[in-house]
mmCIF file of C-alpha atoms in Angstrom:
data_model
loop_
_atom_site.group_PDB
_atom_site.id
_atom_site.type_symbol
_atom_site.label_atom_id
_atom_site.label_comp_id
_atom_site.label_asym_id
_atom_site.label_seq_id
_atom_site.Cartn_x
_atom_site.Cartn_y
_atom_site.Cartn_z
ATOM 1 C CA UNK A 863 0.000 0.000 0.000
ATOM 2 C CA UNK A 864 1.437 3.385 -0.999
ATOM 3 C CA UNK A 865 1.797 6.036 1.717
ATOM 4 C CA UNK A 866 -1.748 7.390 2.256
ATOM 5 C CA UNK A 867 -0.543 10.001 4.746
ATOM 6 C CA UNK A 868 2.231 11.412 2.558
ATOM 7 C CA UNK A 869 2.825 15.053 3.441
ATOM 8 C CA UNK A 870 0.822 14.834 6.694
ATOM 9 C CA UNK A 871 2.430 15.144 10.095
ATOM 10 C CA UNK A 872 1.588 11.849 11.852
ATOM 11 C CA UNK A 873 -2.215 12.147 11.875
ATOM 12 C CA UNK A 874 -4.157 11.001 14.909
ATOM 13 C CA UNK A 875 -7.366 9.142 14.093
ATOM 14 C CA UNK A 876 -10.030 8.486 16.742
ATOM 15 C CA UNK A 877 -12.470 5.629 16.090
ATOM 16 C CA UNK A 878 -15.532 5.307 18.307
ATOM 17 C CA UNK A 879 -17.416 2.026 18.681
ATOM 18 C CA UNK A 880 -19.776 0.843 21.469
ATOM 19 C CA UNK A 881 -17.677 -2.162 22.528
ATOM 20 C CA UNK A 882 -14.652 -4.126 21.386
ATOM 21 C CA UNK A 883 -16.257 -7.538 21.574
ATOM 22 C CA UNK A 884 -16.398 -9.869 18.575
ATOM 23 C CA UNK A 885 -18.468 -8.439 15.722
ATOM 24 C CA UNK A 886 -18.169 -6.970 12.265
ATOM 25 C CA UNK A 887 -17.850 -3.315 13.270
ATOM 26 C CA UNK A 888 -15.497 -4.187 16.114
ATOM 27 C CA UNK A 889 -13.262 -6.360 13.947
ATOM 28 C CA UNK A 890 -13.078 -3.654 11.298
ATOM 29 C CA UNK A 891 -12.188 -1.088 13.972
ATOM 30 C CA UNK A 892 -9.164 -3.134 14.999
ATOM 31 C CA UNK A 893 -8.166 -3.820 11.391
ATOM 32 C CA UNK A 894 -8.260 -0.128 10.486
ATOM 33 C CA UNK A 895 -6.410 0.843 13.673
ATOM 34 C CA UNK A 896 -3.646 -1.565 12.677
ATOM 35 C CA UNK A 897 -3.547 -0.047 9.190
ATOM 36 C CA UNK A 898 -3.343 3.503 10.598
ATOM 37 C CA UNK A 899 -0.334 2.546 12.733
ATOM 38 C CA UNK A 900 1.323 0.712 9.829
ATOM 39 C CA UNK A 901 0.915 3.834 7.680
ATOM 40 C CA UNK A 902 2.673 5.976 10.273
ATOM 41 C CA UNK A 903 -0.397 7.430 11.975
ATOM 42 C CA UNK A 904 -1.609 7.286 15.549
ATOM 43 C CA UNK A 905 -4.722 5.215 16.228
ATOM 44 C CA UNK A 906 -7.012 5.737 19.219
ATOM 45 C CA UNK A 907 -10.224 3.795 19.877
ATOM 46 C CA UNK A 908 -12.842 4.869 22.399
ATOM 47 C CA UNK A 909 -15.228 2.141 23.581
ATOM 48 C CA UNK A 910 -16.630 0.581 26.716
ATOM 49 C CA UNK A 911 -14.087 -2.246 26.341
ATOM 50 C CA UNK A 912 -14.227 -5.880 25.355
ATOM 51 C CA UNK A 913 -12.182 -8.913 24.431
ATOM 52 C CA UNK A 914 -10.502 -7.253 21.439
ATOM 53 C CA UNK A 915 -8.775 -4.574 23.519
ATOM 54 C CA UNK A 916 -5.590 -6.606 23.971
ATOM 55 C CA UNK A 917 -5.394 -7.263 20.232
ATOM 56 C CA UNK A 918 -5.940 -3.576 19.550
ATOM 57 C CA UNK A 919 -3.113 -2.588 21.856
ATOM 58 C CA UNK A 920 -0.922 -5.310 20.399
ATOM 59 C CA UNK A 921 -1.360 -3.626 17.018
ATOM 60 C CA UNK A 922 0.156 -0.440 18.418
ATOM 61 C CA UNK A 923 -3.126 1.427 18.924
ATOM 62 C CA UNK A 924 -4.444 3.048 22.100
ATOM 63 C CA UNK A 925 -7.708 2.375 23.885
ATOM 64 C CA UNK A 926 -9.716 4.840 25.961
ATOM 65 C CA UNK A 927 -12.581 3.527 28.093
ATOM 66 C CA UNK A 928 -15.774 5.511 27.515
ATOM 67 C CA UNK A 929 -19.487 4.681 28.073
ATOM 68 C CA UNK A 930 -19.839 4.531 24.286
ATOM 69 C CA UNK A 931 -22.403 1.722 24.261
ATOM 70 C CA UNK A 932 -25.022 3.604 26.253
ATOM 71 C CA UNK A 933 -28.262 4.736 24.603
ATOM 72 C CA UNK A 934 -29.306 6.667 27.690
ATOM 73 C CA UNK A 935 -29.938 10.253 26.517
ATOM 74 C CA UNK A 936 -28.228 11.691 29.602
ATOM 75 C CA UNK A 937 -25.123 9.588 29.065
ATOM 76 C CA UNK A 938 -25.113 10.417 25.343
ATOM 77 C CA UNK A 939 -25.305 14.127 26.197
ATOM 78 C CA UNK A 940 -22.431 13.810 28.672
ATOM 79 C CA UNK A 941 -20.422 11.914 26.057
ATOM 80 C CA UNK A 942 -20.332 15.018 23.867
ATOM 81 C CA UNK A 943 -18.083 16.752 26.369
ATOM 82 C CA UNK A 944 -16.108 13.554 27.053
ATOM 83 C CA UNK A 945 -15.369 13.081 23.359
ATOM 84 C CA UNK A 946 -14.587 16.764 22.850
ATOM 85 C CA UNK A 947 -12.062 16.757 25.694
ATOM 86 C CA UNK A 948 -10.473 13.593 24.277
ATOM 87 C CA UNK A 949 -10.248 15.131 20.801
ATOM 88 C CA UNK A 950 -8.620 18.298 22.073
ATOM 89 C CA UNK A 951 -6.340 16.634 24.642
ATOM 90 C CA UNK A 952 -4.955 14.087 22.175
ATOM 91 C CA UNK A 953 -4.881 16.497 19.210
ATOM 92 C CA UNK A 954 -7.140 14.216 17.179
ATOM 93 C CA UNK A 955 -7.203 15.097 13.469
ATOM 94 C CA UNK A 956 -10.292 13.068 12.469
ATOM 95 C CA UNK A 957 -13.150 11.242 14.219
ATOM 96 C CA UNK A 958 -14.728 8.062 12.846
ATOM 97 C CA UNK A 959 -17.921 6.688 14.457
ATOM 98 C CA UNK A 960 -19.126 3.161 13.687
ATOM 99 C CA UNK A 961 -22.446 2.953 15.523
ATOM 100 C CA UNK A 962 -25.473 5.174 15.939
ATOM 101 C CA UNK A 963 -25.675 5.932 19.670
ATOM 102 C CA UNK A 964 -22.064 7.118 20.048
ATOM 103 C CA UNK A 965 -22.249 8.745 16.611
ATOM 104 C CA UNK A 966 -24.715 11.371 17.868
ATOM 105 C CA UNK A 967 -22.299 12.357 20.638
ATOM 106 C CA UNK A 968 -19.274 12.122 18.362
ATOM 107 C CA UNK A 969 -20.912 14.287 15.689
ATOM 108 C CA UNK A 970 -21.519 17.097 18.172
ATOM 109 C CA UNK A 971 -18.041 16.753 19.677
ATOM 110 C CA UNK A 972 -16.314 16.770 16.279
ATOM 111 C CA UNK A 973 -18.243 19.855 15.199
ATOM 112 C CA UNK A 974 -17.425 21.693 18.455
ATOM 113 C CA UNK A 975 -13.750 20.780 18.064
ATOM 114 C CA UNK A 976 -13.705 21.619 14.363
ATOM 115 C CA UNK A 977 -12.558 18.173 13.222
ATOM 116 C CA UNK A 978 -13.655 16.120 10.179
ATOM 117 C CA UNK A 979 -16.221 13.452 11.014
ATOM 118 C CA UNK A 980 -16.617 10.056 9.300
ATOM 119 C CA UNK A 981 -19.226 7.337 9.769
ATOM 120 C CA UNK A 982 -19.476 3.762 8.531
ATOM 121 C CA UNK A 983 -22.883 2.153 8.022
ATOM 122 C CA UNK A 984 -22.170 -1.428 9.161
ATOM 123 C CA UNK A 985 -25.750 -2.476 9.869
ATOM 124 C CA UNK A 986 -28.990 -2.630 7.938
ATOM 125 C CA UNK A 987 -30.467 0.624 6.637
ATOM 126 C CA UNK A 988 -34.035 0.775 7.967
ATOM 127 C CA UNK A 989 -36.698 2.432 5.824
ATOM 128 C CA UNK A 990 -39.135 2.897 8.717
ATOM 129 C CA UNK A 991 -40.633 3.777 11.097
ATOM 130 C CA UNK A 992 -39.914 7.510 10.974
ATOM 131 C CA UNK A 993 -38.369 7.696 14.461
ATOM 132 C CA UNK A 994 -35.910 4.907 13.659
ATOM 133 C CA UNK A 995 -35.021 6.564 10.352
ATOM 134 C CA UNK A 996 -34.288 9.812 12.188
ATOM 135 C CA UNK A 997 -32.203 8.031 14.844
ATOM 136 C CA UNK A 998 -30.192 6.261 12.150
ATOM 137 C CA UNK A 999 -29.790 9.441 10.099
ATOM 138 C CA UNK A 1000 -26.767 10.431 12.165
ATOM 139 C CA UNK A 1001 -24.813 7.912 10.107
ATOM 140 C CA UNK A 1002 -25.457 10.063 7.021
ATOM 141 C CA UNK A 1003 -24.677 13.445 8.620
ATOM 142 C CA UNK A 1004 -20.896 13.084 8.428
ATOM 143 C CA UNK A 1005 -18.314 14.590 6.105
ATOM 144 C CA UNK A 1006 -17.807 11.109 4.643
ATOM 145 C CA UNK A 1007 -20.386 8.321 4.816
ATOM 146 C CA UNK A 1008 -18.850 4.893 4.211
ATOM 147 C CA UNK A 1009 -21.139 2.073 3.055
ATOM 148 C CA UNK A 1010 -19.912 -1.506 3.387
ATOM 149 C CA UNK A 1011 -21.459 -2.571 0.058
ATOM 150 C CA UNK A 1012 -23.142 -1.169 -3.028
ATOM 151 C CA UNK A 1013 -26.435 -2.484 -1.656
ATOM 152 C CA UNK A 1014 -25.989 -0.496 1.560
ATOM 153 C CA UNK A 1015 -24.989 2.600 -0.418
ATOM 154 C CA UNK A 1016 -28.141 2.410 -2.547
ATOM 155 C CA UNK A 1017 -30.323 2.242 0.563
ATOM 156 C CA UNK A 1018 -28.471 5.158 2.171
ATOM 157 C CA UNK A 1019 -29.169 7.226 -0.955
ATOM 158 C CA UNK A 1020 -32.829 6.220 -0.902
ATOM 159 C CA UNK A 1021 -33.478 6.764 2.805
ATOM 160 C CA UNK A 1022 -31.101 9.545 3.838
ATOM 161 C CA UNK A 1023 -30.096 11.200 0.523
ATOM 162 C CA UNK A 1024 -26.654 12.520 1.490
ATOM 163 C CA UNK A 1025 -24.759 14.562 -1.089
ATOM 164 C CA UNK A 1026 -23.193 12.103 -3.511
ATOM 165 C CA UNK A 1027 -19.717 13.540 -2.942
ATOM 166 C CA UNK A 1028 -19.933 12.487 0.726
ATOM 167 C CA UNK A 1029 -20.909 8.864 0.069
ATOM 168 C CA UNK A 1030 -18.210 6.210 -0.420
ATOM 169 C CA UNK A 1031 -18.534 2.457 -0.944
ATOM 170 C CA UNK A 1032 -15.756 0.503 0.763
ATOM 171 C CA UNK A 1033 -16.464 -3.248 0.840
ATOM 172 C CA UNK A 1034 -15.663 -5.050 4.051
ATOM 173 C CA UNK A 1035 -12.193 -6.565 4.000
ATOM 174 C CA UNK A 1036 -11.097 -9.870 5.477
ATOM 175 C CA UNK A 1037 -7.692 -11.197 6.457
ATOM 176 C CA UNK A 1038 -6.905 -13.302 3.405
ATOM 177 C CA UNK A 1039 -3.696 -14.523 5.068
ATOM 178 C CA UNK A 1040 -5.664 -15.924 8.016
ATOM 179 C CA UNK A 1041 -8.441 -17.249 5.789
ATOM 180 C CA UNK A 1042 -6.121 -19.233 3.550
ATOM 181 C CA UNK A 1043 -6.517 -22.999 3.201
ATOM 182 C CA UNK A 1044 -2.756 -23.462 2.984
ATOM 183 C CA UNK A 1045 -2.383 -21.868 6.435
ATOM 184 C CA UNK A 1046 -4.636 -24.397 8.201
ATOM 185 C CA UNK A 1047 -2.845 -27.472 9.466
ATOM 186 C CA UNK A 1048 -4.257 -30.955 9.353
ATOM 187 C CA UNK A 1049 -4.080 -31.029 13.158
ATOM 188 C CA UNK A 1050 -6.485 -28.075 13.371
ATOM 189 C CA UNK A 1051 -8.944 -29.791 11.029
ATOM 190 C CA UNK A 1052 -8.647 -33.073 12.913
ATOM 191 C CA UNK A 1053 -9.317 -31.307 16.205
ATOM 192 C CA UNK A 1054 -12.635 -30.066 14.820
ATOM 193 C CA UNK A 1055 -13.461 -33.469 13.342
ATOM 194 C CA UNK A 1056 -13.074 -34.924 16.820
ATOM 195 C CA UNK A 1057 -15.001 -32.106 18.496
ATOM 196 C CA UNK A 1058 -17.875 -32.446 16.029
ATOM 197 C CA UNK A 1059 -17.752 -36.286 15.988
ATOM 198 C CA UNK A 1060 -17.308 -36.626 12.229
ATOM 199 C CA UNK A 1061 -14.133 -38.719 12.071
ATOM 200 C CA UNK A 1062 -14.128 -40.908 8.997
ATOM 201 C CA UNK A 1063 -17.051 -39.007 7.471
ATOM 202 C CA UNK A 1064 -17.148 -39.540 3.701
ATOM 203 C CA UNK A 1065 -20.214 -37.446 2.913
ATOM 204 C CA UNK A 1066 -20.003 -33.920 1.519
ATOM 205 C CA UNK A 1067 -19.958 -31.495 4.453
ATOM 206 C CA UNK A 1068 -21.785 -28.175 4.203
ATOM 207 C CA UNK A 1069 -21.431 -25.643 6.987
ATOM 208 C CA UNK A 1070 -23.748 -22.735 7.759
ATOM 209 C CA UNK A 1071 -21.538 -20.379 9.807
ATOM 210 C CA UNK A 1072 -23.729 -17.876 11.643
ATOM 211 C CA UNK A 1073 -25.097 -17.088 15.065
ATOM 212 C CA UNK A 1074 -28.364 -18.883 15.731
ATOM 213 C CA UNK A 1075 -30.965 -16.335 14.746
ATOM 214 C CA UNK A 1076 -33.948 -16.804 12.467
ATOM 215 C CA UNK A 1077 -32.882 -14.424 9.704
ATOM 216 C CA UNK A 1078 -29.711 -16.434 8.992
ATOM 217 C CA UNK A 1079 -31.853 -19.110 7.352
ATOM 218 C CA UNK A 1080 -31.327 -22.218 9.477
ATOM 219 C CA UNK A 1081 -34.939 -23.289 9.007
ATOM 220 C CA UNK A 1082 -34.554 -22.928 5.236
ATOM 221 C CA UNK A 1083 -31.491 -25.176 5.408
ATOM 222 C CA UNK A 1084 -33.440 -27.800 7.369
ATOM 223 C CA UNK A 1085 -36.225 -27.728 4.771
ATOM 224 C CA UNK A 1086 -33.611 -28.031 1.998
ATOM 225 C CA UNK A 1087 -32.120 -31.053 3.734
ATOM 226 C CA UNK A 1088 -35.578 -32.632 3.880
ATOM 227 C CA UNK A 1089 -36.011 -31.990 0.157
ATOM 228 C CA UNK A 1090 -32.662 -33.627 -0.599
ATOM 229 C CA UNK A 1091 -33.625 -36.662 1.474
ATOM 230 C CA UNK A 1092 -36.977 -36.868 -0.302
ATOM 231 C CA UNK A 1093 -35.050 -36.958 -3.576
ATOM 232 C CA UNK A 1094 -33.066 -39.930 -2.266
ATOM 233 C CA UNK A 1095 -29.830 -38.117 -1.392
ATOM 234 C CA UNK A 1096 -27.887 -39.384 1.596
ATOM 235 C CA UNK A 1097 -24.446 -38.044 0.654
ATOM 236 C CA UNK A 1098 -24.421 -34.819 2.668
ATOM 237 C CA UNK A 1099 -24.126 -33.420 6.176
ATOM 238 C CA UNK A 1100 -25.013 -29.859 7.225
ATOM 239 C CA UNK A 1101 -23.379 -28.350 10.311
ATOM 240 C CA UNK A 1102 -24.785 -25.196 11.887
ATOM 241 C CA UNK A 1103 -21.643 -23.524 13.219
ATOM 242 C CA UNK A 1104 -22.490 -20.701 15.588
ATOM 243 C CA UNK A 1105 -23.482 -19.671 19.072
ATOM 244 C CA UNK A 1106 -27.073 -19.302 20.232
ATOM 245 C CA UNK A 1107 -26.063 -16.090 22.068
ATOM 246 C CA UNK A 1108 -28.892 -16.586 24.529
ATOM 247 C CA UNK A 1109 -31.456 -17.665 21.929
ATOM 248 C CA UNK A 1110 -31.826 -21.055 23.577
ATOM 249 C CA UNK A 1111 -35.481 -21.434 22.615
ATOM 250 C CA UNK A 1112 -34.589 -20.938 18.937
ATOM 251 C CA UNK A 1113 -31.783 -23.503 19.192
ATOM 252 C CA UNK A 1114 -34.236 -25.937 20.795
ATOM 253 C CA UNK A 1115 -36.759 -25.316 18.010
ATOM 254 C CA UNK A 1116 -34.101 -26.143 15.419
ATOM 255 C CA UNK A 1117 -33.225 -29.383 17.204
ATOM 256 C CA UNK A 1118 -36.918 -30.262 17.348
ATOM 257 C CA UNK A 1119 -37.415 -29.565 13.632
ATOM 258 C CA UNK A 1120 -34.394 -31.703 12.747
ATOM 259 C CA UNK A 1121 -35.753 -34.622 14.765
ATOM 260 C CA UNK A 1122 -39.336 -34.255 13.524
ATOM 261 C CA UNK A 1123 -38.140 -34.447 9.913
ATOM 262 C CA UNK A 1124 -35.909 -37.444 10.637
ATOM 263 C CA UNK A 1125 -32.763 -35.521 9.776
ATOM 264 C CA UNK A 1126 -30.603 -36.270 12.822
ATOM 265 C CA UNK A 1127 -27.954 -37.938 10.638
ATOM 266 C CA UNK A 1128 -27.956 -35.080 8.150
ATOM 267 C CA UNK A 1129 -28.199 -31.805 10.100
ATOM 268 C CA UNK A 1130 -26.457 -30.953 13.373
ATOM 269 C CA UNK A 1131 -25.918 -27.970 15.620
ATOM 270 C CA UNK A 1132 -22.155 -27.776 16.082
ATOM 271 C CA UNK A 1133 -22.146 -24.789 18.419
ATOM 272 C CA UNK A 1134 -19.545 -22.056 18.763
ATOM 273 C CA UNK A 1135 -16.271 -22.449 16.891
ATOM 274 C CA UNK A 1136 -13.140 -20.552 17.952
ATOM 275 C CA UNK A 1137 -11.193 -21.552 14.829
ATOM 276 C CA UNK A 1138 -13.275 -20.523 11.837
ATOM 277 C CA UNK A 1139 -10.507 -20.954 9.227
ATOM 278 C CA UNK A 1140 -10.309 -24.602 10.300
ATOM 279 C CA UNK A 1141 -14.094 -24.904 10.090
ATOM 280 C CA UNK A 1142 -14.066 -23.665 6.499
ATOM 281 C CA UNK A 1143 -11.117 -25.937 5.702
ATOM 282 C CA UNK A 1144 -12.987 -28.935 7.084
ATOM 283 C CA UNK A 1145 -16.066 -28.155 5.003
ATOM 284 C CA UNK A 1146 -16.521 -29.054 1.355
ATOM 285 C CA UNK A 1147 -18.902 -26.149 0.731
ATOM 286 C CA UNK A 1148 -20.557 -23.304 2.616
ATOM 287 C CA UNK A 1149 -24.162 -22.100 2.682
ATOM 288 C CA UNK A 1150 -25.406 -18.646 3.733
ATOM 289 C CA UNK A 1151 -29.190 -18.741 3.111
ATOM 290 C CA UNK A 1152 -30.195 -15.559 4.961
ATOM 291 C CA UNK A 1153 -33.907 -14.808 4.631
ATOM 292 C CA UNK A 1154 -33.254 -11.046 4.845
ATOM 293 C CA UNK A 1155 -30.649 -9.092 2.861
ATOM 294 C CA UNK A 1156 -27.174 -9.026 4.383
ATOM 295 C CA UNK A 1157 -25.647 -5.517 4.415
ATOM 296 C CA UNK A 1158 -22.401 -7.125 3.228
ATOM 297 C CA UNK A 1159 -22.189 -10.830 3.989
ATOM 298 C CA UNK A 1160 -18.765 -11.647 5.419
ATOM 299 C CA UNK A 1161 -19.417 -15.408 5.460
ATOM 300 C CA UNK A 1162 -19.496 -15.652 1.676
ATOM 301 C CA UNK A 1163 -16.176 -13.847 1.290
ATOM 302 C CA UNK A 1164 -14.487 -15.894 4.014
ATOM 303 C CA UNK A 1165 -15.709 -19.074 2.287
ATOM 304 C CA UNK A 1166 -14.332 -17.874 -1.047
ATOM 305 C CA UNK A 1167 -11.002 -16.956 0.537
ATOM 306 C CA UNK A 1168 -10.854 -20.505 1.911
ATOM 307 C CA UNK A 1169 -11.391 -21.896 -1.618
ATOM 308 C CA UNK A 1170 -14.826 -23.278 -0.825
ATOM 309 C CA UNK A 1171 -17.846 -23.111 -3.161
ATOM 310 C CA UNK A 1172 -20.569 -21.038 -1.540
ATOM 311 C CA UNK A 1173 -24.341 -20.883 -1.855
ATOM 312 C CA UNK A 1174 -25.924 -17.592 -0.792
ATOM 313 C CA UNK A 1175 -29.257 -15.823 -0.817
ATOM 314 C CA UNK A 1176 -29.433 -13.574 -3.863
ATOM 315 C CA UNK A 1177 -30.098 -10.400 -1.878
ATOM 316 C CA UNK A 1178 -28.228 -7.539 -0.304
ATOM 317 C CA UNK A 1179 -24.452 -7.458 -0.246
ATOM 318 C CA UNK A 1180 -24.126 -11.163 -1.023
ATOM 319 C CA UNK A 1181 -25.343 -10.415 -4.538
ATOM 320 C CA UNK A 1182 -22.076 -8.511 -5.006
ATOM 321 C CA UNK A 1183 -19.610 -10.915 -3.419
ATOM 322 C CA UNK A 1184 -20.384 -14.236 -5.139
ATOM 323 C CA UNK A 1185 -19.936 -14.785 -8.875
ATOM 324 C CA UNK A 1186 -22.759 -17.015 -10.111
ATOM 325 C CA UNK A 1187 -23.030 -19.003 -13.367
ATOM 326 C CA UNK A 1188 -25.968 -16.837 -14.421
ATOM 327 C CA UNK A 1189 -23.894 -13.666 -14.035
ATOM 328 C CA UNK A 1190 -20.460 -14.695 -15.294
ATOM 329 C CA UNK A 1191 -20.808 -18.175 -16.811
ATOM 330 C CA UNK A 1192 -19.911 -21.620 -15.518
ATOM 331 C CA UNK A 1193 -16.181 -21.160 -16.095
ATOM 332 C CA UNK A 1194 -15.893 -18.090 -13.829
ATOM 333 C CA UNK A 1195 -18.430 -18.853 -11.113
ATOM 334 C CA UNK A 1196 -17.402 -18.992 -7.457
ATOM 335 C CA UNK A 1197 -20.736 -20.260 -6.169
ATOM 336 C CA UNK A 1198 -24.499 -20.198 -6.512
ATOM 337 C CA UNK A 1199 -27.330 -17.892 -5.441
ATOM 338 C CA UNK A 1200 -30.954 -18.686 -4.620
ATOM 339 C CA UNK A 1201 -33.960 -16.594 -3.708
ATOM 340 C CA UNK A 1202 -34.231 -15.829 0.035
ATOM 341 C CA UNK A 1203 -36.407 -18.358 1.821
ATOM 342 C CA UNK A 1204 -36.498 -20.746 -1.158
ATOM 343 C CA UNK A 1205 -35.758 -24.149 0.371
ATOM 344 C CA UNK A 1206 -36.297 -25.924 -2.955
ATOM 345 C CA UNK A 1207 -33.849 -23.587 -4.659
ATOM 346 C CA UNK A 1208 -31.298 -24.140 -1.897
ATOM 347 C CA UNK A 1209 -31.699 -27.911 -2.197
ATOM 348 C CA UNK A 1210 -31.192 -27.687 -5.975
ATOM 349 C CA UNK A 1211 -28.036 -25.603 -5.541
ATOM 350 C CA UNK A 1212 -26.710 -28.023 -2.934
ATOM 351 C CA UNK A 1213 -27.383 -30.885 -5.346
ATOM 352 C CA UNK A 1214 -25.308 -29.053 -7.966
ATOM 353 C CA UNK A 1215 -22.403 -28.875 -5.527
ATOM 354 C CA UNK A 1216 -22.855 -32.537 -4.605
ATOM 355 C CA UNK A 1217 -22.710 -33.476 -8.290
ATOM 356 C CA UNK A 1218 -19.568 -31.491 -9.079
ATOM 357 C CA UNK A 1219 -16.505 -33.583 -9.739
ATOM 358 C CA UNK A 1220 -13.618 -33.111 -7.278
ATOM 359 C CA UNK A 1221 -11.748 -31.257 -10.020
ATOM 360 C CA UNK A 1222 -14.666 -28.911 -10.760
ATOM 361 C CA UNK A 1223 -15.241 -28.238 -7.076
ATOM 362 C CA UNK A 1224 -11.546 -27.425 -6.587
ATOM 363 C CA UNK A 1225 -11.558 -25.128 -9.623
ATOM 364 C CA UNK A 1226 -14.591 -23.229 -8.314
ATOM 365 C CA UNK A 1227 -12.871 -22.873 -4.957
ATOM 366 C CA UNK A 1228 -9.683 -21.563 -6.560
ATOM 367 C CA UNK A 1229 -11.676 -18.940 -8.446
ATOM 368 C CA UNK A 1230 -13.319 -17.911 -5.197
ATOM 369 C CA UNK A 1231 -9.942 -17.518 -3.511
ATOM 370 C CA UNK A 1232 -8.648 -15.318 -6.332
ATOM 371 C CA UNK A 1233 -11.848 -13.238 -6.279
ATOM 372 C CA UNK A 1234 -11.669 -12.641 -2.516
ATOM 373 C CA UNK A 1235 -7.976 -11.728 -2.582
ATOM 374 C CA UNK A 1236 -8.447 -9.246 -5.417
ATOM 375 C CA UNK A 1237 -11.576 -7.477 -4.194
ATOM 376 C CA UNK A 1238 -12.123 -8.081 -0.462
ATOM 377 C CA UNK A 1239 -8.742 -8.044 1.265
ATOM 378 C CA UNK A 1240 -7.917 -6.022 4.357
ATOM 379 C CA UNK A 1241 -5.302 -4.159 2.324
ATOM 380 C CA UNK A 1242 -7.895 -2.954 -0.172
ATOM 381 C CA UNK A 1243 -10.311 -1.887 2.578
ATOM 382 C CA UNK A 1244 -7.522 -0.097 4.454
ATOM 383 C CA UNK A 1245 -6.235 1.652 1.328
ATOM 384 C CA UNK A 1246 -9.663 3.063 0.524
ATOM 385 C CA UNK A 1247 -10.456 4.060 4.116
ATOM 386 C CA UNK A 1248 -7.127 5.756 4.800
ATOM 387 C CA UNK A 1249 -7.405 7.642 1.506
ATOM 388 C CA UNK A 1250 -10.733 9.085 2.730
ATOM 389 C CA UNK A 1251 -9.116 10.080 6.033
ATOM 390 C CA UNK A 1252 -6.177 11.762 4.304
ATOM 391 C CA UNK A 1253 -8.354 13.755 1.914
ATOM 392 C CA UNK A 1254 -10.532 15.063 4.762
ATOM 393 C CA UNK A 1255 -7.551 15.964 6.959
ATOM 394 C CA UNK A 1256 -5.866 17.811 4.067
ATOM 395 C CA UNK A 1257 -9.122 19.599 3.307
ATOM 396 C CA UNK A 1258 -9.551 20.664 6.912
ATOM 397 C CA UNK A 1259 -5.977 21.950 7.042
ATOM 398 C CA UNK A 1260 -6.501 23.959 3.872
ATOM 399 C CA UNK A 1261 -9.683 25.517 5.261
ATOM 400 C CA UNK A 1262 -7.983 26.729 8.443
#
């Protein structure tokens, strides 16, 4: 990556996020902080803390504990002064908010301090009700509004209508060095095989990596499995890889549906996985059948980076990340797409994967790896984000 801060005196960038626990916005915060430091800048993150703080500090960034997760209006009002003091004390050159509640406080603080303000729309763009639209509108009131996909950008235009010059599309980046099949040892795969009790399994293994929540499409996957069984297929196993995160009743309902349909040998809840690269490496293919549009859809890109064919819902950001035969032809496809909620379509796409020869499956996976590395790497996300920072900081300096 060329020097994005060329000509700038070691800029200080403050990112604000509610917590630093595992999540898309939190992971991106740490990734960008690391990129800021690598480019010669100073990275500060304000949050209420979390399990990524040590990693953040290990990357050379600084962490400041703030009640950034609070939605209490009194706390949000007090945060304006807290953020302003932090900005002025640490000579912050630019403020970047990644969530709505702290963004309201950060917007006011940045304006009072006279600093450029950036937001990233990580979550879904709601089109109603009016109060929610207003609350979310803070994410479009910044000097630069970053959308994590073209889909998200289109909705921001439709709902909030920011000036086009302030809207940037920067696809989510993933660590293509970490999500690399050649970097996963056999021992790591074998450890998961033992944990998930699939030693000696010869069937094609599909994984659905997502927290257990209805909109991720687990029920669609169960119905697809039933359709495959009704068609006489017994050469597959689907593993739901993800934590219930307190949704124990939903997890129980999935177990009940699996049993009622006689699918205990074909669909299992694997639970939380701490080594997702190994999970992808163990799988033969990946499914992401969300019933609602994903703002970006990290799962599909991680699967591609791991050289695994992927089947996604043809909606939201996933429409942009997976190359389908219908869009690019059989010889360039990296996976398949089906209509959201279409269990029959998902079953048909899974059957296509099951019927691929080992050579064809490997070729599709290799194309996916190349696609992810070229378009969705951390380096590409960092390059685009730091370029936005630099342009705003230079513009602010010129205006003073």
